[in-house]
PDB file of C-alpha atoms in Angstrom:
ATOM      1  CA  MET A   1       0.000   0.000   0.000  1.00 90.00           C
ATOM      2  CA  ARG A   2       1.052   3.620  -0.540  1.00 94.00           C
ATOM      3  CA  TYR A   3       0.548   6.411   1.946  1.00 97.00           C
ATOM      4  CA  GLY A   4       0.887  10.169   1.710  1.00 98.00           C
ATOM      5  CA  LEU A   5       3.057  11.449   4.572  1.00 98.00           C
ATOM      6  CA  ILE A   6       2.292  14.986   5.729  1.00 98.00           C
ATOM      7  CA  SER A   7       3.101  17.037   8.797  1.00 98.00           C
ATOM      8  CA  ASP A   8       3.086  20.580  10.183  1.00 98.00           C
ATOM      9  CA  ILE A   9       0.314  21.956   7.982  1.00 98.00           C
ATOM     10  CA  HIS A  10      -0.206  24.872  10.389  1.00 98.00           C
ATOM     11  CA  SER A  11      -3.588  26.055   9.109  1.00 98.00           C
ATOM     12  CA  ASN A  12      -2.189  26.688   5.625  1.00 98.00           C
ATOM     13  CA  LEU A  13      -4.963  25.483   3.314  1.00 98.00           C
ATOM     14  CA  PRO A  14      -3.397  26.538  -0.034  1.00 98.00           C
ATOM     15  CA  ALA A  15      -0.276  24.521   0.819  1.00 98.00           C
ATOM     16  CA  LEU A  16      -2.363  21.505   1.835  1.00 98.00           C
ATOM     17  CA  GLU A  17      -4.430  21.695  -1.358  1.00 98.00           C
ATOM     18  CA  ALA A  18      -1.244  21.761  -3.455  1.00 98.00           C
ATOM     19  CA  VAL A  19       0.069  18.648  -1.689  1.00 98.00           C
ATOM     20  CA  LEU A  20      -3.228  16.805  -2.074  1.00 97.00           C
ATOM     21  CA  GLU A  21      -3.282  17.638  -5.775  1.00 96.00           C
ATOM     22  CA  ALA A  22       0.322  16.450  -6.161  1.00 96.00           C
ATOM     23  CA  LEU A  23      -0.501  13.200  -4.376  1.00 96.00           C
ATOM     24  CA  GLU A  24      -3.155  12.465  -6.993  1.00 91.00           C
ATOM     25  CA  GLY A  25      -0.274  11.857  -9.387  1.00 88.00           C
ATOM     26  CA  TYR A  26       0.863   8.962  -7.202  1.00 84.00           C
ATOM     27  CA  GLU A  27      -2.367   6.996  -7.355  1.00 77.00           C
ATOM     28  CA  PRO A  28      -3.267   4.781  -5.765  1.00 83.00           C
ATOM     29  CA  ILE A  29      -2.581   6.541  -2.448  1.00 91.00           C
ATOM     30  CA  ASP A  30      -4.398   4.387   0.072  1.00 92.00           C
ATOM     31  CA  SER A  31      -4.556   6.957   2.880  1.00 96.00           C
ATOM     32  CA  LEU A  32      -2.857   9.928   4.511  1.00 98.00           C
ATOM     33  CA  ILE A  33      -0.643   9.824   7.596  1.00 98.00           C
ATOM     34  CA  CYS A  34      -0.199  13.127   9.431  1.00 98.00           C
ATOM     35  CA  MET A  35       2.398  13.701  12.154  1.00 98.00           C
ATOM     36  CA  GLY A  36       0.691  16.633  13.839  1.00 97.00           C
ATOM     37  CA  ASP A  37       0.708  20.431  14.078  1.00 98.00           C
ATOM     38  CA  ILE A  38      -2.345  20.561  11.884  1.00 98.00           C
ATOM     39  CA  VAL A  39      -3.243  24.039  13.152  1.00 98.00           C
ATOM     40  CA  GLY A  40      -1.422  27.057  14.576  1.00 95.00           C
ATOM     41  CA  TYR A  41       0.501  29.867  12.803  1.00 96.00           C
ATOM     42  CA  GLY A  42      -1.733  30.059   9.710  1.00 97.00           C
ATOM     43  CA  PRO A  43      -5.123  31.582   8.805  1.00 98.00           C
ATOM     44  CA  GLN A  44      -7.462  28.629   8.102  1.00 98.00           C
ATOM     45  CA  PRO A  45      -7.603  26.086  10.962  1.00 98.00           C
ATOM     46  CA  ASN A  46     -11.180  24.911  10.430  1.00 98.00           C
ATOM     47  CA  GLU A  47     -10.791  24.660   6.675  1.00 98.00           C
ATOM     48  CA  VAL A  48      -7.650  22.533   6.994  1.00 98.00           C
ATOM     49  CA  ILE A  49      -9.292  20.129   9.449  1.00 98.00           C
ATOM     50  CA  GLU A  50     -12.422  19.826   7.329  1.00 98.00           C
ATOM     51  CA  ARG A  51     -10.305  19.081   4.254  1.00 98.00           C
ATOM     52  CA  LEU A  52      -8.402  16.336   6.066  1.00 98.00           C
ATOM     53  CA  LYS A  53     -11.664  14.770   7.217  1.00 97.00           C
ATOM     54  CA  GLN A  54     -12.535  14.104   3.592  1.00 96.00           C
ATOM     55  CA  TYR A  55      -9.713  11.549   3.381  1.00 95.00           C
ATOM     56  CA  LYS A  56      -8.905   8.240   4.962  1.00 95.00           C
ATOM     57  CA  LEU A  57      -6.529   9.584   7.565  1.00 97.00           C
ATOM     58  CA  THR A  58      -4.388   8.569  10.504  1.00 98.00           C
ATOM     59  CA  ALA A  59      -3.240  11.612  12.476  1.00 98.00           C
ATOM     60  CA  ILE A  60      -1.504  12.473  15.711  1.00 98.00           C
ATOM     61  CA  VAL A  61      -1.430  15.740  17.632  1.00 98.00           C
ATOM     62  CA  GLY A  62       1.451  18.240  17.797  1.00 97.00           C
ATOM     63  CA  ASN A  63       2.515  20.839  20.332  1.00 96.00           C
ATOM     64  CA  HIS A  64       0.807  23.689  18.462  1.00 97.00           C
ATOM     65  CA  ASP A  65      -2.415  21.690  18.214  1.00 98.00           C
ATOM     66  CA  LEU A  66      -2.309  21.173  21.971  1.00 97.00           C
ATOM     67  CA  ALA A  67      -1.650  24.866  22.555  1.00 96.00           C
ATOM     68  CA  VAL A  68      -4.540  25.866  20.294  1.00 97.00           C
ATOM     69  CA  ILE A  69      -7.008  23.671  22.211  1.00 96.00           C
ATOM     70  CA  GLY A  70      -5.633  24.850  25.569  1.00 94.00           C
ATOM     71  CA  THR A  71      -3.867  21.676  26.691  1.00 93.00           C
ATOM     72  CA  LEU A  72      -0.386  23.241  26.628  1.00 90.00           C
ATOM     73  CA  ASN A  73       0.438  26.524  28.331  1.00 90.00           C
ATOM     74  CA  LEU A  74       0.943  29.293  25.781  1.00 91.00           C
ATOM     75  CA  ASP A  75       3.764  30.669  27.925  1.00 89.00           C
ATOM     76  CA  ASP A  76       5.909  27.826  26.563  1.00 85.00           C
ATOM     77  CA  PHE A  77       5.854  29.480  23.103  1.00 92.00           C
ATOM     78  CA  ASN A  78       7.416  32.610  21.596  1.00 92.00           C
ATOM     79  CA  SER A  79       5.350  35.764  21.194  1.00 94.00           C
ATOM     80  CA  ASP A  80       4.444  35.166  17.533  1.00 95.00           C
ATOM     81  CA  ALA A  81       3.312  31.610  18.255  1.00 95.00           C
ATOM     82  CA  ILE A  82       1.331  32.779  21.276  1.00 96.00           C
ATOM     83  CA  LYS A  83      -0.598  35.330  19.205  1.00 96.00           C
ATOM     84  CA  SER A  84      -1.255  32.966  16.304  1.00 96.00           C
ATOM     85  CA  ASN A  85      -2.178  30.010  18.506  1.00 96.00           C
ATOM     86  CA  ARG A  86      -4.558  32.134  20.566  1.00 96.00           C
ATOM     87  CA  TRP A  87      -6.214  33.372  17.363  1.00 97.00           C
ATOM     88  CA  ASN A  88      -6.434  29.816  15.966  1.00 98.00           C
ATOM     89  CA  GLY A  89      -8.057  28.661  19.193  1.00 97.00           C
ATOM     90  CA  GLU A  90     -10.679  31.402  18.981  1.00 97.00           C
ATOM     91  CA  GLN A  91     -11.595  30.314  15.443  1.00 97.00           C
ATOM     92  CA  LEU A  92     -11.940  26.578  16.024  1.00 97.00           C
ATOM     93  CA  SER A  93     -15.432  25.147  15.880  1.00 97.00           C
ATOM     94  CA  GLU A  94     -16.399  22.949  18.813  1.00 97.00           C
ATOM     95  CA  GLU A  95     -16.550  19.942  16.513  1.00 98.00           C
ATOM     96  CA  ASN A  96     -13.010  20.518  15.243  1.00 98.00           C
ATOM     97  CA  ARG A  97     -11.738  21.256  18.735  1.00 98.00           C
ATOM     98  CA  GLU A  98     -13.139  17.905  19.852  1.00 97.00           C
ATOM     99  CA  TRP A  99     -11.575  16.213  16.819  1.00 98.00           C
ATOM    100  CA  LEU A 100      -8.125  17.499  17.812  1.00 98.00           C
ATOM    101  CA  THR A 101      -8.710  16.519  21.435  1.00 97.00           C
ATOM    102  CA  GLN A 102      -9.148  12.876  20.384  1.00 97.00           C
ATOM    103  CA  LEU A 103      -5.670  12.678  18.826  1.00 97.00           C
ATOM    104  CA  LYS A 104      -2.586  11.331  20.618  1.00 96.00           C
ATOM    105  CA  PRO A 105       1.002  12.657  20.290  1.00 96.00           C
ATOM    106  CA  ILE A 106       2.384   9.133  19.725  1.00 97.00           C
ATOM    107  CA  THR A 107       0.821   5.898  18.484  1.00 97.00           C
ATOM    108  CA  ASN A 108       1.527   2.779  16.452  1.00 97.00           C
ATOM    109  CA  PHE A 109       0.244   3.001  12.892  1.00 96.00           C
ATOM    110  CA  ASP A 110       0.782  -0.721  12.304  1.00 94.00           C
ATOM    111  CA  ASP A 111       3.337  -3.374  13.218  1.00 94.00           C
ATOM    112  CA  LYS A 112       5.980  -1.633  11.057  1.00 96.00           C
ATOM    113  CA  VAL A 113       5.439   2.046  11.876  1.00 98.00           C
ATOM    114  CA  THR A 114       5.321   4.235  14.986  1.00 98.00           C
ATOM    115  CA  LEU A 115       4.054   7.820  14.710  1.00 98.00           C
ATOM    116  CA  ALA A 116       5.380  10.565  16.992  1.00 98.00           C
ATOM    117  CA  HIS A 117       5.190  14.315  16.577  1.00 98.00           C
ATOM    118  CA  GLY A 118       8.577  15.301  17.977  1.00 97.00           C
ATOM    119  CA  SER A 119      10.340  12.050  18.825  1.00 97.00           C
ATOM    120  CA  PRO A 120       9.474   8.648  20.270  1.00 97.00           C
ATOM    121  CA  ARG A 121      11.369   9.592  23.436  1.00 96.00           C
ATOM    122  CA  GLU A 122       9.614  12.959  23.908  1.00 97.00           C
ATOM    123  CA  PRO A 123       6.746  13.231  21.402  1.00 97.00           C
ATOM    124  CA  ILE A 124       5.663  16.789  22.233  1.00 95.00           C
ATOM    125  CA  TRP A 125       8.843  18.850  22.344  1.00 94.00           C
ATOM    126  CA  GLU A 126      12.012  17.060  21.187  1.00 97.00           C
ATOM    127  CA  TYR A 127      13.538  18.187  17.881  1.00 97.00           C
ATOM    128  CA  LEU A 128      15.375  15.471  15.942  1.00 97.00           C
ATOM    129  CA  THR A 129      17.930  17.415  13.913  1.00 95.00           C
ATOM    130  CA  THR A 130      21.139  15.399  14.337  1.00 94.00           C
ATOM    131  CA  PRO A 131      22.233  11.754  14.060  1.00 94.00           C
ATOM    132  CA  GLN A 132      23.199  11.930  17.734  1.00 94.00           C
ATOM    133  CA  ALA A 133      19.667  12.844  18.803  1.00 95.00           C
ATOM    134  CA  ALA A 134      18.250  10.141  16.545  1.00 95.00           C
ATOM    135  CA  ALA A 135      20.600   7.492  17.957  1.00 94.00           C
ATOM    136  CA  ILE A 136      19.257   8.106  21.465  1.00 93.00           C
ATOM    137  CA  ASN A 137      15.719   7.654  20.154  1.00 96.00           C
ATOM    138  CA  PHE A 138      16.140   4.385  18.247  1.00 95.00           C
ATOM    139  CA  PRO A 139      15.711   2.242  21.402  1.00 94.00           C
ATOM    140  CA  GLN A 140      12.496   4.144  22.210  1.00 95.00           C
ATOM    141  CA  PHE A 141      10.329   2.456  19.540  1.00 96.00           C
ATOM    142  CA  ASP A 142       9.795  -1.223  18.750  1.00 95.00           C
ATOM    143  CA  THR A 143       8.765  -0.957  15.097  1.00 97.00           C
ATOM    144  CA  GLN A 144      11.135  -0.782  12.136  1.00 97.00           C
ATOM    145  CA  LEU A 145      10.118   2.777  11.251  1.00 98.00           C
ATOM    146  CA  CYS A 146       9.124   5.910  13.117  1.00 98.00           C
ATOM    147  CA  PHE A 147       7.528   8.848  11.267  1.00 98.00           C
ATOM    148  CA  VAL A 148       7.953  12.245  12.956  1.00 98.00           C
ATOM    149  CA  GLY A 149       7.369  15.950  12.291  1.00 98.00           C
ATOM    150  CA  HIS A 150       8.016  19.045  14.440  1.00 98.00           C
ATOM    151  CA  THR A 151      11.339  20.244  12.943  1.00 97.00           C
ATOM    152  CA  HIS A 152       9.808  21.302   9.587  1.00 98.00           C
ATOM    153  CA  LEU A 153      12.849  19.667   7.920  1.00 98.00           C
ATOM    154  CA  PRO A 154      12.693  16.631   5.582  1.00 98.00           C
ATOM    155  CA  ARG A 155      15.113  14.089   7.014  1.00 98.00           C
ATOM    156  CA  VAL A 156      15.825  10.373   7.227  1.00 97.00           C
ATOM    157  CA  PHE A 157      17.845   8.902  10.086  1.00 97.00           C
ATOM    158  CA  ARG A 158      18.659   5.215   9.721  1.00 93.00           C
ATOM    159  CA  SER A 159      21.069   2.522  10.713  1.00 82.00           C
ATOM    160  CA  LYS A 160      23.849   2.425   8.157  1.00 74.00           C
ATOM    161  CA  GLY A 161      24.186  -0.150   5.430  1.00 49.00           C
ATOM    162  CA  SER A 162      21.472   0.201   2.752  1.00 44.00           C
ATOM    163  CA  ALA A 163      21.340   2.103  -0.520  1.00 41.00           C
ATOM    164  CA  VAL A 164      19.728   5.425  -1.326  1.00 42.00           C
ATOM    165  CA  ALA A 165      18.292   5.826  -4.821  1.00 43.00           C
ATOM    166  CA  GLY A 166      18.302   9.402  -6.093  1.00 41.00           C
ATOM    167  CA  PRO A 167      15.986  10.945  -8.690  1.00 41.00           C
ATOM    168  CA  LYS A 168      17.983   9.358 -11.551  1.00 37.00           C
ATOM    169  CA  GLY A 169      18.597   6.033  -9.818  1.00 34.00           C
ATOM    170  CA  LEU A 170      22.026   7.001  -8.557  1.00 31.00           C
ATOM    171  CA  THR A 171      23.249   5.866  -5.168  1.00 31.00           C
ATOM    172  CA  VAL A 172      23.465   8.933  -2.965  1.00 33.00           C
ATOM    173  CA  SER A 173      24.420   9.469   0.664  1.00 41.00           C
ATOM    174  CA  ARG A 174      23.670  13.029   1.754  1.00 41.00           C
ATOM    175  CA  LEU A 175      25.058  13.728   5.213  1.00 38.00           C
ATOM    176  CA  LEU A 176      25.484  17.071   6.911  1.00 40.00           C
ATOM    177  CA  LYS A 177      29.189  17.824   7.032  1.00 40.00           C
ATOM    178  CA  GLY A 178      30.447  17.542  10.598  1.00 39.00           C
ATOM    179  CA  SER A 179      27.328  15.688  11.755  1.00 53.00           C
ATOM    180  CA  LEU A 180      28.515  12.097  11.412  1.00 60.00           C
ATOM    181  CA  HIS A 181      27.625   9.263  13.749  1.00 70.00           C
ATOM    182  CA  PRO A 182      29.195   5.783  13.721  1.00 64.00           C
ATOM    183  CA  ARG A 183      25.851   3.974  13.642  1.00 85.00           C
ATOM    184  CA  VAL A 184      23.259   6.467  12.338  1.00 91.00           C
ATOM    185  CA  GLU A 185      23.148   7.994   8.859  1.00 93.00           C
ATOM    186  CA  MET A 186      21.347  11.296   8.279  1.00 95.00           C
ATOM    187  CA  ILE A 187      19.974  11.835   4.785  1.00 95.00           C
ATOM    188  CA  ILE A 188      18.824  15.255   3.573  1.00 96.00           C
ATOM    189  CA  PRO A 189      16.456  14.250   0.753  1.00 96.00           C
ATOM    190  CA  GLN A 190      15.874  16.268  -2.385  1.00 94.00           C
ATOM    191  CA  ALA A 191      12.592  16.523  -4.278  1.00 95.00           C
ATOM    192  CA  GLY A 192      12.097  13.380  -6.322  1.00 94.00           C
ATOM    193  CA  GLN A 193      14.544  11.334  -4.295  1.00 96.00           C
ATOM    194  CA  VAL A 194      13.561   7.744  -3.528  1.00 96.00           C
ATOM    195  CA  ILE A 195      15.061   6.169  -0.432  1.00 95.00           C
ATOM    196  CA  GLU A 196      15.151   2.395  -0.242  1.00 94.00           C
ATOM    197  CA  LEU A 197      14.538   1.367   3.349  1.00 93.00           C
ATOM    198  CA  GLY A 198      15.073  -2.351   3.108  1.00 91.00           C
ATOM    199  CA  GLU A 199      15.121  -3.809   6.607  1.00 91.00           C
ATOM    200  CA  SER A 200      16.971  -0.917   8.240  1.00 91.00           C
ATOM    201  CA  LYS A 201      15.488   0.801  11.249  1.00 96.00           C
ATOM    202  CA  ALA A 202      14.747   4.433  10.419  1.00 97.00           C
ATOM    203  CA  ILE A 203      13.233   7.686  11.672  1.00 98.00           C
ATOM    204  CA  ILE A 204      11.610   9.674   8.848  1.00 98.00           C
ATOM    205  CA  ASN A 205      10.381  13.276   8.692  1.00 98.00           C
ATOM    206  CA  PRO A 206       8.484  14.323   5.524  1.00 98.00           C
ATOM    207  CA  GLY A 207       9.075  18.036   6.246  1.00 98.00           C
ATOM    208  CA  SER A 208       6.416  20.701   6.641  1.00 98.00           C
ATOM    209  CA  VAL A 209       3.424  21.228   4.390  1.00 98.00           C
ATOM    210  CA  GLY A 210       2.530  24.692   5.638  1.00 97.00           C
ATOM    211  CA  GLN A 211       5.752  26.240   6.906  1.00 96.00           C
ATOM    212  CA  PRO A 212       8.954  24.680   5.503  1.00 97.00           C
ATOM    213  CA  ARG A 213      12.190  25.724   7.215  1.00 96.00           C
ATOM    214  CA  ASP A 214      14.886  24.264   4.977  1.00 96.00           C
ATOM    215  CA  GLY A 215      15.229  27.249   2.648  1.00 96.00           C
ATOM    216  CA  ASP A 216      12.711  25.863   0.132  1.00 97.00           C
ATOM    217  CA  SER A 217       9.338  27.630   0.309  1.00 98.00           C
ATOM    218  CA  ARG A 218       7.471  24.824  -1.466  1.00 98.00           C
ATOM    219  CA  ALA A 219       5.255  22.530   0.587  1.00 98.00           C
ATOM    220  CA  SER A 220       7.094  19.366   1.616  1.00 98.00           C
ATOM    221  CA  PHE A 221       5.623  15.847   1.756  1.00 98.00           C
ATOM    222  CA  ALA A 222       6.515  12.209   1.093  1.00 98.00           C
ATOM    223  CA  ILE A 223       5.060   8.919  -0.133  1.00 97.00           C
ATOM    224  CA  TYR A 224       5.615   5.697   1.802  1.00 97.00           C
ATOM    225  CA  ASP A 225       5.312   2.366  -0.032  1.00 96.00           C
ATOM    226  CA  ASP A 226       5.152  -0.482   2.488  1.00 94.00           C
ATOM    227  CA  VAL A 227       5.524  -3.179  -0.192  1.00 94.00           C
ATOM    228  CA  ALA A 228       8.547  -1.771  -2.021  1.00 94.00           C
ATOM    229  CA  MET A 229       9.742  -0.337   1.336  1.00 95.00           C
ATOM    230  CA  THR A 230      10.589   3.054  -0.118  1.00 96.00           C
ATOM    231  CA  ILE A 231      10.062   6.683   0.826  1.00 97.00           C
ATOM    232  CA  THR A 232       9.741   9.213  -1.995  1.00 97.00           C
ATOM    233  CA  PHE A 233      10.228  12.858  -1.033  1.00 98.00           C
ATOM    234  CA  GLU A 234       8.472  15.589  -2.997  1.00 98.00           C
ATOM    235  CA  ARG A 235       7.702  19.326  -3.006  1.00 98.00           C
ATOM    236  CA  ALA A 236       4.635  21.198  -4.236  1.00 98.00           C
ATOM    237  CA  GLU A 237       4.455  24.855  -5.228  1.00 98.00           C
ATOM    238  CA  TYR A 238       1.464  26.738  -3.841  1.00 98.00           C
ATOM    239  CA  ASP A 239       0.063  30.271  -3.804  1.00 98.00           C
ATOM    240  CA  ILE A 240       2.081  31.694  -0.925  1.00 98.00           C
ATOM    241  CA  SER A 241       0.688  35.179  -1.553  1.00 98.00           C
ATOM    242  CA  LEU A 242      -2.858  33.928  -0.904  1.00 98.00           C
ATOM    243  CA  THR A 243      -1.890  32.512   2.497  1.00 98.00           C
ATOM    244  CA  GLN A 244      -0.043  35.736   3.290  1.00 98.00           C
ATOM    245  CA  PHE A 245      -3.061  37.832   2.288  1.00 98.00           C
ATOM    246  CA  LEU A 246      -5.338  35.803   4.556  1.00 98.00           C
ATOM    247  CA  MET A 247      -2.863  36.128   7.429  1.00 98.00           C
ATOM    248  CA  ARG A 248      -2.702  39.900   7.015  1.00 98.00           C
ATOM    249  CA  GLU A 249      -6.496  40.102   6.899  1.00 97.00           C
ATOM    250  CA  VAL A 250      -6.697  38.713  10.444  1.00 97.00           C
ATOM    251  CA  ASP A 251      -3.581  40.534  11.725  1.00 97.00           C
ATOM    252  CA  LEU A 252      -1.353  37.522  12.324  1.00 97.00           C
ATOM    253  CA  PRO A 253       2.313  38.315  13.115  1.00 96.00           C
ATOM    254  CA  ASN A 254       4.241  39.856  10.241  1.00 96.00           C
ATOM    255  CA  ARG A 255       7.330  37.693  10.820  1.00 95.00           C
ATOM    256  CA  LEU A 256       5.254  34.550  10.296  1.00 96.00           C
ATOM    257  CA  ILE A 257       3.880  36.025   7.077  1.00 97.00           C
ATOM    258  CA  LEU A 258       7.237  37.029   5.593  1.00 97.00           C
ATOM    259  CA  ARG A 259       9.084  33.802   6.419  1.00 96.00           C
ATOM    260  CA  LEU A 260       6.800  31.851   4.083  1.00 98.00           C
ATOM    261  CA  ASP A 261       8.524  33.534   1.121  1.00 97.00           C
ATOM    262  CA  PHE A 262      11.876  32.059   2.073  1.00 96.00           C
ATOM    263  CA  GLY A 263      11.062  28.696   3.628  1.00 94.00           C
ATOM    264  CA  LEU A 264      12.575  29.750   6.937  1.00 89.00           C
TER     265      LEU A 264
END
């Protein structure tokens, strides 16, 4: 089966729509898997939730989702996040608030895959950005794979030893210089890159749909094939100016609006 992997939509409906349209080119996509932070930051929380409800979906909750529904203290966030999360919370319908309340921050998707927003060790807050942080987390889940979000960065952390197929079928190993680990490989995937998982244990982040932070403003997502055991990373262009217009209309923080142009 093939699954669309999405995370960190952050109330950005135009970005979500672009990803959903792009996923249609990978038919059949059997369902969506979302690693949390569905709302917060952006201008359309109810619309994003309602759109997701139209699909077969497995989702978990992120720290911004919990802040929006009042489960996490807003004082734990910066001033821009506080303002945007408070506004998102005021917009949520009771039905959509209840929908978010039902979600967990970590769960097993099946016997191969664990889902966690931040990390399996600390699913609400931990950022997995280095092989060292990933290595500490590998003993924290029993499945072969763990899908995460939270960092807004597309990444694969895996035990070393298997091949990576690039967009043209080349074998590629993309590691951050100076961030090596003797047992864990960090891959920074490019759009169109297919990563062959084989039997290796791996932690996988599809990047952010609604607020990428890797210098690429396009919405980030991935496709997981549990038969071929591959992850395909992709990007989708969307109308950033429309999201920015909607954010300005409701007076969301200017820094959050401008950063969408740069993927930061």
